[in-house]
XYZ file of C-alpha atoms in Angstrom:
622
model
C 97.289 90.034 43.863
C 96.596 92.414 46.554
C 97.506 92.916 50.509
C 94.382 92.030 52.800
C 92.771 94.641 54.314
C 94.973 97.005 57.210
C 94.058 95.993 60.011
C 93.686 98.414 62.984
C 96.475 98.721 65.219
C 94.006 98.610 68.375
C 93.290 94.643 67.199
C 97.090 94.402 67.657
C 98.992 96.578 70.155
C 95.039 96.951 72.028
C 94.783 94.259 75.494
C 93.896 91.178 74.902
C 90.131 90.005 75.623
C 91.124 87.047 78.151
C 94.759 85.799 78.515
C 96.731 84.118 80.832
C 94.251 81.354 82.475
C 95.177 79.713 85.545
C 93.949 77.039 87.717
C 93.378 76.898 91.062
C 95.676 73.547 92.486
C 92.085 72.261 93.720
C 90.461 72.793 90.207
C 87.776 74.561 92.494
C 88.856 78.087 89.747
C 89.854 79.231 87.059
C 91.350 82.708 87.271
C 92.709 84.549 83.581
C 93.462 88.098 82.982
C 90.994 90.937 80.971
C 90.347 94.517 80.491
C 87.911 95.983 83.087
C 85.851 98.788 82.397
C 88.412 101.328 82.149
C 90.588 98.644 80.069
C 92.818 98.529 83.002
C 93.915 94.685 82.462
C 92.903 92.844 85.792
C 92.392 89.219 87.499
C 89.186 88.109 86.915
C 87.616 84.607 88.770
C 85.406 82.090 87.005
C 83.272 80.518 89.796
C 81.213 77.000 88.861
C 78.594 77.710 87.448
C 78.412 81.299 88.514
C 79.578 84.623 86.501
C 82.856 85.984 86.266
C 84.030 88.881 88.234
C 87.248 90.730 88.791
C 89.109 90.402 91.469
C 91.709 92.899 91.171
C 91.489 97.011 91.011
C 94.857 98.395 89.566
C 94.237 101.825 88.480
C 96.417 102.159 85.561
C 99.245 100.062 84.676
C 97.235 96.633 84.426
C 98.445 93.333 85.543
C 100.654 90.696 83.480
C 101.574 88.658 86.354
C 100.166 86.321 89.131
C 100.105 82.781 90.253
C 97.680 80.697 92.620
C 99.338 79.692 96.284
C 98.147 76.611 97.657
C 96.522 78.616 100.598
C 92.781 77.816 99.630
C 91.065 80.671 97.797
C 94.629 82.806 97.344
C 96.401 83.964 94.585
C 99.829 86.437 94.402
C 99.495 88.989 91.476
C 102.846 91.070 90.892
C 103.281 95.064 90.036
C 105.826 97.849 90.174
C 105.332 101.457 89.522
C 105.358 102.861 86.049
C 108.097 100.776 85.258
C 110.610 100.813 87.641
C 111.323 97.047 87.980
C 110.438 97.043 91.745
C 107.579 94.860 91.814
C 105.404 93.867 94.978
C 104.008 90.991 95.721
C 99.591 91.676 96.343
C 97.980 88.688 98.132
C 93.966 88.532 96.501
C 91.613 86.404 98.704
C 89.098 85.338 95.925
C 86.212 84.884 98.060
C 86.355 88.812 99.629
C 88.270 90.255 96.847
C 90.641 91.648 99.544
C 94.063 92.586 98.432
C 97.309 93.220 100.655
C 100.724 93.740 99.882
C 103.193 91.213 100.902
C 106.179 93.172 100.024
C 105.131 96.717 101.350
C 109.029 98.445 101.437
C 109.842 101.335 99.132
C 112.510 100.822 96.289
C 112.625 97.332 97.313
C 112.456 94.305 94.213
C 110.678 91.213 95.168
C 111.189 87.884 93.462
C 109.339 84.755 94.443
C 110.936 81.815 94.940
C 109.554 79.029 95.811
C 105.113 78.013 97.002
C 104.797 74.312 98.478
C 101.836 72.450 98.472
C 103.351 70.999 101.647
C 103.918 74.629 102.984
C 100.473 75.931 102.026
C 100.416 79.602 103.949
C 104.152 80.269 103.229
C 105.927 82.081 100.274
C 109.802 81.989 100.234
C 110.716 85.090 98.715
C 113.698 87.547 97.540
C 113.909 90.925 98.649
C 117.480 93.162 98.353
C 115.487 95.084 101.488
C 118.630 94.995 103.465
C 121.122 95.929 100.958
C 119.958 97.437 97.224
C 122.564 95.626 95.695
C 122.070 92.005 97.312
C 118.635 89.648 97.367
C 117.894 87.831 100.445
C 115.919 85.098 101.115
C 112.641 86.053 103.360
C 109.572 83.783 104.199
C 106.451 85.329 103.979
C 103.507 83.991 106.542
C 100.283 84.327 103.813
C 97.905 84.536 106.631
C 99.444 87.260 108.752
C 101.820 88.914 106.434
C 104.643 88.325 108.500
C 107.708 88.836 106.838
C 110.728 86.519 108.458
C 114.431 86.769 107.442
C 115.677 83.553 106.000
C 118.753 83.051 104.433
C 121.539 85.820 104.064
C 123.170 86.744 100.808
C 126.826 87.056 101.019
C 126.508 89.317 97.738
C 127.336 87.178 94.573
C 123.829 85.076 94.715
C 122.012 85.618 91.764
C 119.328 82.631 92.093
C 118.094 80.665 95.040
C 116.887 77.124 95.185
C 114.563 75.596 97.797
C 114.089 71.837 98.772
C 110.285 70.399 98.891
C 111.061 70.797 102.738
C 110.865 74.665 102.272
C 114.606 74.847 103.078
C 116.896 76.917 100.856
C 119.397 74.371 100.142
C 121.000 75.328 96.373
C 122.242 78.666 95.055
C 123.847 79.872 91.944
C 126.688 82.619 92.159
C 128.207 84.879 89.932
C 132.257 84.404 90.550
C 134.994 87.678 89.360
C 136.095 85.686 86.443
C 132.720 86.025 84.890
C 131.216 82.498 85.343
C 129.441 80.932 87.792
C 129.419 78.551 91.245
C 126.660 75.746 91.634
C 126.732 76.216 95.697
C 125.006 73.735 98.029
C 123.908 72.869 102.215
C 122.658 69.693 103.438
C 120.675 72.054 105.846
C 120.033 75.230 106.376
C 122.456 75.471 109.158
C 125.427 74.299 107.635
C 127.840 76.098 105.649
C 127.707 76.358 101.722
C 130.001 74.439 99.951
C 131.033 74.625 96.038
C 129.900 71.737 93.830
C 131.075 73.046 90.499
C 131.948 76.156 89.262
C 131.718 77.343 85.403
C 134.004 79.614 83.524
C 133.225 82.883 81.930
C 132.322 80.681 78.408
C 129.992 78.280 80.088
C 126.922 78.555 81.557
C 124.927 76.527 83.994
C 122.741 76.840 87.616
C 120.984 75.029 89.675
C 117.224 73.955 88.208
C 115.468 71.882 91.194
C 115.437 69.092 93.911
C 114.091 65.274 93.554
C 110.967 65.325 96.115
C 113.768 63.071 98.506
C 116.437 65.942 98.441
C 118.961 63.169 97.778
C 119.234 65.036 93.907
C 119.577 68.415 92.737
C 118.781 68.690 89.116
C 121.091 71.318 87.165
C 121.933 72.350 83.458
C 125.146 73.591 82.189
C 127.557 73.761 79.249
C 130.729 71.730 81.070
C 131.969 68.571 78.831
C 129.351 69.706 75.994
C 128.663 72.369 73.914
C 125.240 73.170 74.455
C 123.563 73.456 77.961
C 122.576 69.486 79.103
C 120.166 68.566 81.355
C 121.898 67.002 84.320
C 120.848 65.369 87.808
C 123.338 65.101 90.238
C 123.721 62.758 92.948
C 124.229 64.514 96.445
C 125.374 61.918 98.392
C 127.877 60.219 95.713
C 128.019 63.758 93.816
C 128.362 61.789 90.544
C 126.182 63.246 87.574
C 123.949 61.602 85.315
C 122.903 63.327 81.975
C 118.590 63.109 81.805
C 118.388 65.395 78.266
C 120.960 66.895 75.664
C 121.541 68.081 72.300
C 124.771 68.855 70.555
C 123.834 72.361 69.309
C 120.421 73.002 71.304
C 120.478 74.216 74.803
C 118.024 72.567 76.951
C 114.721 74.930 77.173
C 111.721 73.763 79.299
C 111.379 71.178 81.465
C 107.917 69.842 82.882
C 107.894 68.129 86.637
C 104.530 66.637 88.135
C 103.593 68.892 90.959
C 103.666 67.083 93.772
C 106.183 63.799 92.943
C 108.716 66.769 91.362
C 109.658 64.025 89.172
C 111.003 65.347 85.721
C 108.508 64.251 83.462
C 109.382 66.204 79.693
C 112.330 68.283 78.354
C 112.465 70.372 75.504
C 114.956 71.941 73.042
C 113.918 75.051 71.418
C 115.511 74.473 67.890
C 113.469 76.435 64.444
C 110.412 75.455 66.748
C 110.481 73.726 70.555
C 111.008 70.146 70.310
C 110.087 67.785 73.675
C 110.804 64.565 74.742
C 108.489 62.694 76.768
C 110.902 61.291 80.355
C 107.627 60.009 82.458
C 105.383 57.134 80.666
C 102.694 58.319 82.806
C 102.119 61.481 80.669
C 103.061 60.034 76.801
C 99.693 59.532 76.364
C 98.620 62.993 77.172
C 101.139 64.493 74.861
C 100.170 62.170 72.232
C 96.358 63.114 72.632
C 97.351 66.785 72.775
C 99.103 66.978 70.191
C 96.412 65.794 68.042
C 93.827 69.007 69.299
C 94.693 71.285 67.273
C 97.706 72.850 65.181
C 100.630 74.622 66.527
C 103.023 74.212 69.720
C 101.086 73.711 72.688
C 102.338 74.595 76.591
C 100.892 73.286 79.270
C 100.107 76.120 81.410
C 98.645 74.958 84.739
C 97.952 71.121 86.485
C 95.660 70.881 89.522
C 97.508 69.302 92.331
C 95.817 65.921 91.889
C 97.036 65.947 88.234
C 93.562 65.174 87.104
C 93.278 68.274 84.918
C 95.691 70.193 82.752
C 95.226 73.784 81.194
C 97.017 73.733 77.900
C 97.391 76.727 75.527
C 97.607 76.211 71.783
C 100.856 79.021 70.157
C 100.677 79.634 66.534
C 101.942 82.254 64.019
C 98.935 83.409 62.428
C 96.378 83.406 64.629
C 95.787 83.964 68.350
C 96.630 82.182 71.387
C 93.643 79.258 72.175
C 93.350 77.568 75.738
C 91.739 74.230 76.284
C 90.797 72.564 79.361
C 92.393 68.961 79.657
C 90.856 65.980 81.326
C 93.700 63.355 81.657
C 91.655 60.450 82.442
C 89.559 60.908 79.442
C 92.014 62.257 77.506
C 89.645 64.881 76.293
C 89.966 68.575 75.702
C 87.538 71.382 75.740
C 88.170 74.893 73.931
C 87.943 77.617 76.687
C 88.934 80.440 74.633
C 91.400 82.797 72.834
C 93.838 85.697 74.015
C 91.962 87.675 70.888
C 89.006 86.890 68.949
C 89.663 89.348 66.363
C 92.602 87.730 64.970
C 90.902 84.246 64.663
C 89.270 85.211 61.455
C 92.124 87.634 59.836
C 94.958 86.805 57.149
C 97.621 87.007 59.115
C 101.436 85.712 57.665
C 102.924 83.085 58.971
C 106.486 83.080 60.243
C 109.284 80.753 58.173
C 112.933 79.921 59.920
C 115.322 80.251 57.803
C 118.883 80.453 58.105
C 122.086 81.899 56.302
C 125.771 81.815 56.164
C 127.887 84.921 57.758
C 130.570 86.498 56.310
C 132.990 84.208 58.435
C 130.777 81.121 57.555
C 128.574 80.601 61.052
C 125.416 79.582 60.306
C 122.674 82.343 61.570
C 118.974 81.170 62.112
C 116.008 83.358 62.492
C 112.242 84.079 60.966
C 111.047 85.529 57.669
C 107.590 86.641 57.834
C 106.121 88.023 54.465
C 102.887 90.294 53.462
C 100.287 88.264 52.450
C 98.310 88.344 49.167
C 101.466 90.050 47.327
C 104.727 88.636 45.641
C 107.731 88.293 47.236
C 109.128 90.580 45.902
C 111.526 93.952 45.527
C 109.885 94.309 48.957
C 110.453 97.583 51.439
C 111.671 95.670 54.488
C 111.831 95.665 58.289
C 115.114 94.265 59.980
C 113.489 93.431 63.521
C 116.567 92.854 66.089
C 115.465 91.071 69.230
C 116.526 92.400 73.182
C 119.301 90.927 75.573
C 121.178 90.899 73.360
C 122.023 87.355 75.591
C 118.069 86.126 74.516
C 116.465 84.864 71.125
C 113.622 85.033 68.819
C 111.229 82.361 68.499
C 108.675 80.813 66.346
C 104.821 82.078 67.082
C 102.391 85.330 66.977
C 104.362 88.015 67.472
C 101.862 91.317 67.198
C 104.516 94.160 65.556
C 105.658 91.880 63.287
C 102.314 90.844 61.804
C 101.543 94.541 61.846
C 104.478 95.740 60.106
C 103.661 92.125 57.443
C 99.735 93.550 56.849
C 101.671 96.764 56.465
C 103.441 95.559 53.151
C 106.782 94.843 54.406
C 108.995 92.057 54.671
C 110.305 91.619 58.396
C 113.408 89.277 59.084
C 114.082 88.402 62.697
C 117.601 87.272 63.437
C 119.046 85.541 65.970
C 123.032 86.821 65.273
C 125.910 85.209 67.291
C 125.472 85.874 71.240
C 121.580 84.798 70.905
C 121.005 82.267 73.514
C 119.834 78.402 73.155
C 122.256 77.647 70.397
C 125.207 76.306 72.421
C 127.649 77.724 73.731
C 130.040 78.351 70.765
C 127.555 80.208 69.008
C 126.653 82.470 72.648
C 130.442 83.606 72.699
C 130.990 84.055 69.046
C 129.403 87.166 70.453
C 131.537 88.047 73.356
C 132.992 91.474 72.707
C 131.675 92.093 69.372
C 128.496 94.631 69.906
C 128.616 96.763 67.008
C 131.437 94.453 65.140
C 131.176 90.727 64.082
C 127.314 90.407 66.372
C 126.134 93.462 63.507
C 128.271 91.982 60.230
C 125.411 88.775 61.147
C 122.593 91.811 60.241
C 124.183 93.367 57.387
C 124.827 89.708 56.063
C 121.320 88.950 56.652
C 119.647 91.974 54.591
C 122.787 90.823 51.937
C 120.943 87.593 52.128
C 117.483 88.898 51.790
C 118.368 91.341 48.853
C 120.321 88.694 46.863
C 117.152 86.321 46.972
C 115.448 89.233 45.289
C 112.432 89.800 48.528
C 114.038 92.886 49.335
C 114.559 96.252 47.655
C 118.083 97.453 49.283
C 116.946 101.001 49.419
C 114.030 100.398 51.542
C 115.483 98.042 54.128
C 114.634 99.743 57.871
C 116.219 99.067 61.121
C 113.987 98.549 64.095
C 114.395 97.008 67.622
C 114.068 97.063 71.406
C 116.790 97.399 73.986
C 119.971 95.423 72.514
C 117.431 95.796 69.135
C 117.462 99.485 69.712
C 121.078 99.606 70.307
C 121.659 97.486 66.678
C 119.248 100.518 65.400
C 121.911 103.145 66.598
C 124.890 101.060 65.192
C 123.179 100.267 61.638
C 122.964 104.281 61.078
C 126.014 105.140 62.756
C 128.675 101.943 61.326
C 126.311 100.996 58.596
C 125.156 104.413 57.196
C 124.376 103.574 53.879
C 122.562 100.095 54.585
C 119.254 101.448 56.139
C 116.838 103.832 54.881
C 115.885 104.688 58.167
C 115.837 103.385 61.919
C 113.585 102.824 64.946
C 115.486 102.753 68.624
C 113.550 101.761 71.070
C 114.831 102.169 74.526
C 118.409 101.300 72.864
C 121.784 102.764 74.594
C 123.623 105.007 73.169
C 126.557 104.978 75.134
C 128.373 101.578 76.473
C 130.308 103.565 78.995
C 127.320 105.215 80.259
C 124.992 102.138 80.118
C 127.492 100.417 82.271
C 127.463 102.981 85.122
C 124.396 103.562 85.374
C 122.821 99.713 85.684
C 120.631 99.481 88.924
C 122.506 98.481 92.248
C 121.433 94.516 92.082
C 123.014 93.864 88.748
C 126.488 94.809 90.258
C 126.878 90.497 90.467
C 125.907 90.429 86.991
C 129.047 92.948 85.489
C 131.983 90.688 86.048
C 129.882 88.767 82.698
C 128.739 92.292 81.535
C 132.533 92.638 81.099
C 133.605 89.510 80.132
C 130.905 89.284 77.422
C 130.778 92.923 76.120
C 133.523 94.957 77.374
C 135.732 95.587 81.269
C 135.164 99.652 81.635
C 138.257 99.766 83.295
C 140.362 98.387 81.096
C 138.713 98.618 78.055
C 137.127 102.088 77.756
C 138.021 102.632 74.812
C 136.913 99.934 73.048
C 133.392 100.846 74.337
C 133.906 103.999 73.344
C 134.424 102.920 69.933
C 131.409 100.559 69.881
C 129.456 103.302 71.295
C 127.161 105.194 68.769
C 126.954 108.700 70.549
C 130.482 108.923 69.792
C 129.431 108.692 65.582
C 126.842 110.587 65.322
C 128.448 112.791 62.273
C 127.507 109.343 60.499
C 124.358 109.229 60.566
C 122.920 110.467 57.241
C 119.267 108.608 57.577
C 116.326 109.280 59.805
C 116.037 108.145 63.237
C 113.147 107.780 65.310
C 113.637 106.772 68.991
C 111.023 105.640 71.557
C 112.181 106.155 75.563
C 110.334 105.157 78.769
C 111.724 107.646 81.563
C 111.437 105.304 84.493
C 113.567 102.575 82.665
C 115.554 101.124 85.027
C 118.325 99.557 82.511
C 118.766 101.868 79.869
C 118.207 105.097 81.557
C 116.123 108.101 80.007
C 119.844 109.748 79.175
C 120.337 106.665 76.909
C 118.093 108.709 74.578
C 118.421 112.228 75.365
C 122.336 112.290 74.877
C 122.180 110.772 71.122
C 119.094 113.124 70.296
C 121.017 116.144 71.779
C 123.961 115.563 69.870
C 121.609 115.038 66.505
C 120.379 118.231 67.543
C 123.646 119.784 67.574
C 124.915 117.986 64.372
C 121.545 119.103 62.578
C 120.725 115.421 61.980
C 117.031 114.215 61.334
C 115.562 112.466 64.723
C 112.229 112.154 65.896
C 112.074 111.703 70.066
C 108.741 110.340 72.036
C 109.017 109.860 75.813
C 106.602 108.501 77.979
C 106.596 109.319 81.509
C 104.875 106.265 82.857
C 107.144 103.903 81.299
C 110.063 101.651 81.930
C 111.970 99.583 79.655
C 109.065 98.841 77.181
C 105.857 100.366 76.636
C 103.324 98.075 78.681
C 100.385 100.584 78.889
C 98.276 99.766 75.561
C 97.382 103.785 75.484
C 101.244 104.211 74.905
C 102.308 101.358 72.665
C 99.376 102.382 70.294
C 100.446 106.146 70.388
C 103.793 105.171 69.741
C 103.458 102.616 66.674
C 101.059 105.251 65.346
C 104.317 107.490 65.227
C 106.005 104.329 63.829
C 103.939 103.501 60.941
C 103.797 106.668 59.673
C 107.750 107.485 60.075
C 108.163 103.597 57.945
C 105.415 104.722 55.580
C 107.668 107.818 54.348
C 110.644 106.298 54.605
C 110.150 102.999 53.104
C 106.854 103.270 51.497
C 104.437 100.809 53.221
C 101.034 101.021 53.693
C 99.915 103.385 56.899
C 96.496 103.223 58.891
C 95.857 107.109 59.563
C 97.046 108.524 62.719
C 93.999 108.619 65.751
C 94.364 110.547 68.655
C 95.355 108.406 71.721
C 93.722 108.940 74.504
C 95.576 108.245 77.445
C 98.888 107.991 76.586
C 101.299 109.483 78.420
C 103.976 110.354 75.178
C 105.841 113.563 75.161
C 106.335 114.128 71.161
C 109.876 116.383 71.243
């Protein structure tokens, strides 16, 4: 028994050949993202029967994000700069390749909203232009660019909700307490009134409106444990529950795209589970189902319905998009996100769950090396973001890396992960670094009592909250982890809190509610805070920092690997200038899980592809 052969980090962390297809709502296109010569990633345009071309010239940071409008030959792409979070909104005419931004204002965030096939050269749009802190509602003319005021922002908005009349009409509010208020207008003239407000320990918001705008459609936690599915009548204001489970939150929801009736829900339990609402379309799911293996999404739907783009997730093998014709019920294969996976032995990705100390049940993923037993195994603990988010079943590129690698990697979703209910969400409520960590330790407890893992080469590795769970495993947990990888992690709650940018102030009334109130609690954060323990840490730490982050700021970083300087502990520091929170530019995540692979390799002992030179990449090595 042997591991397959490595394979190349540039098939993994490299751009995809062709992602991310999208139709046009006339079916006339079909627009995806690729590499262009430079391996810039850019929107490229399949004509009939013609040849593709790009459409888009982005000089460096590639695109991840656009949508069609319903303007005829139009599409909105989005972009910030090196990270920063403030994306603009670039209208592409298809047919001269001409691009203009929408949202031309400096240090300005723009969200979109809402595109109407009713409204076809309109965008309703969020901007905090007025106020950094606040996001009002402006509608953008698509054929002159005109940028109209809309609706004000009294301040604790957080999401806006049009009608199918292009009126803003629903809004969801962050309240002091914490929580949040479902707020509503029978027109845009009158004033909003509350229709139901949730406590710091629930959750809900509005979702949608029927096509009639006699029914707004909203989830939330009231009366049930886990987030239901809800539509509620306007003019009687009673509720009627469409979709619920009692531990699963609701997770997708599919409408048809011009009736806006709800046609599918789903629940995202070890894997996402739907259930078919609409008759019209159980037919379709039934035939799609039977394409190929895996969890498909349906990804685009012309306006006439007629054809569906559906892409095909799996956990050891690429992404594959087929073309759908509902009224033969017939799918062709378009392509996949990466050829050069199709053909690999890749692991596949097992849920599994445990008990905690305290006996909550904790779910998450085991992925192990293929070819090799299981094991005695040098292992990976992979923590996911948020921390208020979750890890889910599919291809997940560093964690098949770090499996053809030789190492076990466990993915856990501890208490405060979303989409388990609400008990499970506040089990987590002031316990970073306490009772949300015990759930890690437990898990590598878990892992090294089944006999997979060899305690003394167990690493710590994450992003964000994940990099954060790095800092506390060598700080709280010294002798646990052989080593750590932070990336853009905080160091310091205290810090983190003061410096989040100006439109999450809505957001910290739940920042404090769920992980700690800076004024009256400072030194609890303190004490959750791993700067503050740094004469802990006895293993090595490598940490990975964009400087342009907008969430954990660059001094996340630089204050823990100063005072590891000062302390004379062993840390490794890469920052990359053209970065934000993540490493989006291919150049820079290859350069940096170069660094990572061969840090794991001496720590832990897995296998390590030798170290190219990057070109391109942007990382500062200090």
């Amino acid at each position: 028994m042997s591991l397959p052969p490595l394979i190349p980090r540039t098939t993994l962390f490299g751009n995809p050949q062709r992602t991310s297809p999208r139709l046009s709502p006339d079916g006339k296109y079909l627009a995806y993202i690729a590499p262009d010569a430079n391996n810039v990633l850019q929107v490229w345009l399949q004509e009939p029967g013609g040849d593709d071309r790009q459409l888009t010239q982005d000089k460096k940071r590639g695109i991840r994000s656009y949508f069609w409008t319903y303007q005829e030959n139009q599409l909105i792409y989005l972009q910030d700069a090196d990270g920063d979070e403030n994306f603009h909104l670039y209208l592409v005419d298809v047919t001269t390749s001409m691009v203009r931004d929408l949202t031309p204002f400096q240090g300005v965030k723009a969200n979109p909203i809402e595109l109407d096939p009713d409204f076809p050269d309109r965008a309703l749009v969020s901007l905090n232009l007025k106020d950094r802190q606040k996001f009002d509602v402006y509608s953008i003319n698509l054929t002159t660019g005109a940028v109209e005021f809309d609706t004000d922002n009294p301040g604790n908005i957080v999401s806006w909700t049009a009608d199918h009349q292009f009126q803003i009409r629903a809004a969801t509010a962050a309240t002091p307490d914490g929580g949040s208020e479902l707020l509503y207008r029978a027109t845009a003239d009158d004033a909003w009134e509350s229709l139901r407000r949730w406590g710091p320990d629930d959750e809900g918001g509005a979702v949608g409106f029927s096509k009639d705008g006699n029914t707004l459609y909203v989830v939330g936690t009231h009366d049930a444990n886990a987030q239901r599915f809800i539509a509620l009548d306007l003019a009687a204001r009673n509720e009627t529950v469409i979709a619920a489970d009692p531990q699963y939150d609701i997770s997708n929801i599919v409408t048809h795209p011009t009736e806006h009736t709800i046609q599918a829900v789903s629940v995202y339990k070890a894997k996402e589970e739907w259930t078919v609402l609409d008759e019209a379309i159980r037919g379709d799911f039934e035939a799609l189902a039977q394409v190929r293996p895996g969890q498909f999404v349906i990804s685009s739907r012309t306006t006439a319905d007629d054809i569906w783009l559906v892409a095909y997730l799996t956990d050891d093998g690429p992404v594959y998009y087929y073309r759908y014709d509902r009224n033969r019920k017939d799918a062709t294969y378009l392509f996949s996100n990466q050829p050069k996976l199709e053909d690999l032995a890749l692991a596949s990705m097992e849920p599994i769950e445990y008990q905690a100390r305290d006996g909550l049940t904790i779910h998450g993923y085991l992925t192990l090396p293929v070819g090799i037993e299981a094991k005695n195994l040098p292992t990976v603990l992979f923590v996911h973001g948020g921390p208020w988010a979750r890890d889910m079943w599919g291809l997940n590129p560093p964690v098949q890396w770090l499996a053809n690698r030789g190492y076990a990697v466990l993915q856990v979703n501890f208490r405060g992960s979303t989409g388990y209910g609400k008990d499970f969400l506040n089990a987590g409520n002031r316990q970073w670094g306490k009772t949300m960590h015990d759930d890690l330790i437990d898990a590598v407890d878990w892992l090294c009592n089944q006999g997979i893992a060899d305690r003394t080469k167990v690493a710590i590795m994450g992003g964000s909250y994940g990099g954060y769970a790095t800092l506390a495993g060598l700080t709280f947990t010294p002798d646990v982890f052989a080593c750590g990888v932070d990336i853009v992690g905080p160091s310091n709650l205290i810090t983190l809190i003061r410096s989040v940018p100006p439109y999450w102030q809505p957001m910290m009334a739940m920042f404090a509610h769920r992980v700690g109130d800076i004024e009256t609690e400072e030194e609890m954060l303190k004490e959750r805070s791993p700067l503050f323990f740094v004469d802990r840490i006895e293993k090595p730490l490598l940490i990975g920092q964009g400087a342009n982050d907008p969430r954990v700021k660059e001094a996340e970083s630089e204050q823990i690997v100063e005072a590891m300087h000062r302390a004379g502990k062993p840390v490794e520091y890469v920052l990359y200038t053209d970065e934000g929170h993540g490493f989006a530019r291919p150049e820079n995540r290859l350069h940096f899980y170069g660094i990572v692979e061969a840090f794991l390799a001496k720590y832990i002992g897995g296998r390590a592809e030798p170290a190219d030179e990057v070109e391109g990449h942007c990382g500062v090595v200090k």
